[in-house]
Amino acid sequence: MPRPHPPEFRQRAVELARLREKPVAQIAEDLGISDSCLRNWMAQADIDEGATPGVTRAEKAELVELRRELRVAKMENEILKRAAAYFARENVLPK
């Protein structure tokens, strides 16, 4: 998998494409990226700026973090349930 491009590079590429001085395919070729990659960056930039509806990068990052926290909370809850069952069983059984 290729290394991701820095945000500054992406931003500048989108700015160049929006100037419409050259076709998007030509700009992408000049920058060494694929046409679809540049178009995806442009679409995401439109979403981030509020020009089109969709999930922004910030919202995506928040979703990832919240899903991670939920996964950890579920694991902790399962551990506590098992521990409670273990100690409850230990108190019930005669020694």
Backbone as CSV, one residue per row, in Angstrom:
resi,resn,N_x,N_y,N_z,CA_x,CA_y,CA_z,C_x,C_y,C_z
1,MET,0.856,-1.173,0.000,0.000,0.000,0.000,0.900,1.232,0.000
2,PRO,0.617,2.195,-0.859,1.470,3.392,-0.904,1.320,4.228,0.358
3,ARG,2.367,4.962,0.634,2.375,5.841,1.792,1.375,6.979,1.570
4,PRO,0.587,7.351,2.587,-0.376,8.438,2.404,0.322,9.779,2.179
5,HIS,-0.309,10.597,1.393,0.225,11.931,1.112,-0.112,12.873,2.268
6,PRO,0.762,13.825,2.554,0.490,14.763,3.654,-0.734,15.638,3.351
7,PRO,-1.407,16.110,4.385,-2.603,16.935,4.183,-2.341,18.187,3.349
8,GLU,-1.148,18.781,3.490,-0.836,19.987,2.719,-0.811,19.678,1.221
9,PHE,-0.254,18.516,0.879,-0.207,18.098,-0.522,-1.621,17.906,-1.060
10,ARG,-2.459,17.251,-0.284,-3.843,17.019,-0.702,-4.577,18.346,-0.906
11,GLN,-4.406,19.247,0.053,-5.093,20.538,-0.015,-4.655,21.316,-1.257
12,ARG,-3.361,21.322,-1.507,-2.847,22.052,-2.676,-3.322,21.404,-3.963
13,ALA,-3.379,20.079,-4.015,-3.858,19.380,-5.204,-5.319,19.726,-5.482
14,VAL,-6.118,19.782,-4.438,-7.537,20.140,-4.603,-7.661,21.583,-5.082
15,GLU,-6.849,22.470,-4.524,-6.879,23.873,-4.962,-6.521,23.989,-6.442
16,LEU,-5.497,23.267,-6.867,-5.107,23.300,-8.282,-6.219,22.769,-9.171
17,ALA,-6.864,21.705,-8.741,-7.944,21.120,-9.542,-9.142,22.061,-9.626
18,ARG,-9.392,22.800,-8.567,-10.547,23.711,-8.563,-10.314,24.954,-9.429
19,LEU,-9.056,25.267,-9.701,-8.772,26.407,-10.572,-9.228,26.149,-12.004
20,ARG,-9.313,24.882,-12.376,-9.776,24.451,-13.702,-8.910,24.980,-14.840
21,GLU,-7.619,25.205,-14.552,-6.709,25.634,-15.609,-6.345,24.469,-16.515
22,LYS,-6.353,23.263,-15.946,-6.082,22.037,-16.687,-7.151,21.019,-16.306
23,PRO,-7.337,20.002,-17.124,-8.266,18.933,-16.733,-7.767,18.214,-15.469
24,VAL,-8.697,17.676,-14.708,-8.351,16.990,-13.461,-7.397,15.838,-13.739
25,ALA,-7.614,15.120,-14.821,-6.751,13.984,-15.152,-5.312,14.447,-15.380
26,GLN,-5.131,15.584,-16.030,-3.798,16.108,-16.301,-3.108,16.556,-15.011
27,ILE,-3.853,17.213,-14.133,-3.294,17.652,-12.858,-2.861,16.441,-12.034
28,ALA,-3.715,15.416,-12.001,-3.384,14.201,-11.250,-2.122,13.550,-11.810
29,GLU,-2.015,13.491,-13.122,-0.833,12.898,-13.742,0.422,13.704,-13.409
30,ASP,0.303,15.022,-13.455,1.442,15.889,-13.130,1.905,15.708,-11.684
31,LEU,0.954,15.445,-10.791,1.270,15.275,-9.377,1.672,13.847,-9.029
32,GLY,1.512,12.937,-9.957,1.894,11.554,-9.714,0.874,10.760,-8.920
33,ILE,-0.374,11.141,-9.012,-1.451,10.404,-8.343,-2.486,10.013,-9.387
34,SER,-3.393,9.142,-9.005,-4.415,8.713,-9.954,-5.530,9.750,-10.046
35,ASP,-6.229,9.700,-11.159,-7.345,10.609,-11.403,-8.428,10.399,-10.347
36,SER,-8.740,9.140,-10.056,-9.793,8.850,-9.078,-9.387,9.321,-7.680
37,CYS,-8.115,9.235,-7.358,-7.621,9.691,-6.060,-7.882,11.193,-5.895
38,LEU,-7.525,11.958,-6.909,-7.734,13.404,-6.847,-9.219,13.738,-6.784
39,ARG,-10.033,13.030,-7.532,-11.481,13.273,-7.486,-12.053,12.944,-6.102
40,ASN,-11.554,11.871,-5.480,-11.992,11.530,-4.123,-11.597,12.623,-3.132
41,TRP,-10.383,13.141,-3.278,-9.937,14.233,-2.400,-10.825,15.457,-2.579
42,MET,-11.194,15.751,-3.821,-12.054,16.899,-4.090,-13.432,16.705,-3.462
43,ALA,-13.973,15.500,-3.587,-15.289,15.209,-3.012,-15.241,15.325,-1.487
44,GLN,-14.180,14.794,-0.862,-14.062,14.877,0.588,-13.877,16.321,1.031
45,ALA,-13.148,17.102,0.271,-12.968,18.520,0.607,-14.309,19.253,0.550
46,ASP,-15.136,18.938,-0.446,-16.469,19.539,-0.529,-17.308,19.185,0.694
47,ILE,-17.210,17.940,1.140,-17.965,17.510,2.321,-17.443,18.224,3.560
48,ASP,-16.122,18.297,3.708,-15.531,18.947,4.881,-15.883,20.428,4.948
49,GLU,-16.026,21.054,3.796,-16.352,22.477,3.749,-17.851,22.736,3.850
50,GLY,-18.655,21.674,3.834,-20.098,21.828,3.965,-20.817,22.091,2.660
51,ALA,-20.111,21.994,1.538,-20.733,22.248,0.240,-21.663,21.106,-0.164
52,THR,-21.331,19.893,0.233,-22.174,18.736,-0.058,-22.390,17.944,1.233
53,PRO,-23.520,17.235,1.321,-23.770,16.453,2.541,-22.883,15.213,2.596
54,GLY,-22.572,14.789,3.791,-21.756,13.600,3.984,-21.072,13.633,5.333
55,VAL,-20.235,12.632,5.582,-19.517,12.506,6.848,-18.137,13.147,6.691
56,THR,-17.860,14.150,7.516,-16.577,14.848,7.441,-15.468,13.997,8.054
57,ARG,-14.226,14.419,7.823,-13.082,13.702,8.400,-13.137,13.717,9.919
58,ALA,-13.532,14.838,10.489,-13.612,14.946,11.945,-14.656,13.979,12.496
59,GLU,-15.786,13.875,11.809,-16.831,12.945,12.243,-16.359,11.499,12.115
60,LYS,-15.624,11.202,11.050,-15.085,9.851,10.877,-14.128,9.506,12.001
61,ALA,-13.255,10.447,12.351,-12.300,10.213,13.429,-13.022,10.002,14.759
62,GLU,-14.077,10.790,14.982,-14.853,10.642,16.207,-15.539,9.282,16.255
63,LEU,-16.086,8.837,15.129,-16.719,7.515,15.068,-15.725,6.411,15.382
64,VAL,-14.524,6.506,14.836,-13.495,5.496,15.097,-13.177,5.455,16.585
65,GLU,-13.001,6.619,17.193,-12.683,6.688,18.609,-13.828,6.139,19.467
66,LEU,-15.055,6.503,19.138,-16.202,6.028,19.912,-16.381,4.519,19.775
67,ARG,-16.155,3.982,18.584,-16.255,2.533,18.392,-15.180,1.811,19.188
68,ARG,-13.984,2.383,19.233,-12.897,1.795,20.018,-13.273,1.785,21.499
69,GLU,-13.792,2.904,21.998,-14.197,2.987,23.399,-15.313,1.995,23.715
70,LEU,-16.261,1.842,22.803,-17.355,0.898,23.003,-16.834,-0.530,23.069
71,ARG,-15.893,-0.865,22.189,-15.319,-2.205,22.180,-14.611,-2.491,23.501
72,VAL,-13.858,-1.525,24.012,-13.160,-1.694,25.286,-14.172,-1.825,26.427
73,ALA,-15.211,-1.011,26.422,-16.223,-1.070,27.479,-16.934,-2.424,27.473
74,LYS,-17.217,-2.958,26.295,-17.862,-4.275,26.208,-16.948,-5.363,26.752
75,MET,-15.645,-5.282,26.442,-14.705,-6.275,26.961,-14.625,-6.185,28.486
76,GLU,-14.551,-4.972,29.011,-14.483,-4.794,30.459,-15.744,-5.318,31.131
77,ASN,-16.890,-5.069,30.511,-18.161,-5.545,31.050,-18.189,-7.074,31.077
78,GLU,-17.716,-7.707,30.019,-17.677,-9.169,29.957,-16.747,-9.735,31.029
79,ILE,-15.609,-9.105,31.242,-14.675,-9.545,32.288,-15.330,-9.435,33.663
80,LEU,-16.021,-8.336,33.909,-16.687,-8.158,35.201,-17.796,-9.183,35.408
81,LYS,-18.537,-9.495,34.352,-19.586,-10.520,34.460,-18.981,-11.869,34.827
82,ARG,-17.895,-12.222,34.170,-17.259,-13.515,34.445,-16.680,-13.547,35.856
83,ALA,-16.100,-12.456,36.282,-15.551,-12.400,37.641,-16.659,-12.511,38.673
84,ALA,-17.767,-11.832,38.450,-18.896,-11.903,39.378,-19.438,-13.325,39.434
85,ALA,-19.546,-13.982,38.298,-20.033,-15.360,38.273,-19.064,-16.282,38.996
86,TYR,-17.782,-16.079,38.812,-16.772,-16.907,39.478,-16.862,-16.762,40.994
87,PHE,-16.912,-15.528,41.471,-16.958,-15.315,42.920,-18.299,-15.736,43.513
88,ALA,-19.387,-15.602,42.758,-20.687,-16.051,43.239,-20.692,-17.565,43.378
89,ARG,-20.092,-18.265,42.438,-20.020,-19.717,42.470,-19.158,-20.167,43.646
90,GLU,-18.087,-19.455,43.908,-17.175,-19.793,45.004,-17.870,-19.655,46.355
91,ASN,-18.754,-18.687,46.525,-19.455,-18.462,47.798,-20.592,-19.455,47.998
92,VAL,-21.142,-20.005,46.934,-22.270,-20.902,47.034,-21.828,-22.323,47.348
93,LEU,-20.783,-22.773,46.723,-20.319,-24.154,46.894,-19.668,-24.341,48.262
94,PRO,-20.008,-25.446,48.924,-19.376,-25.702,50.228,-17.940,-26.141,50.060
95,LYS,-17.127,-25.869,51.066,-15.714,-26.225,50.989,-15.418,-27.492,51.725
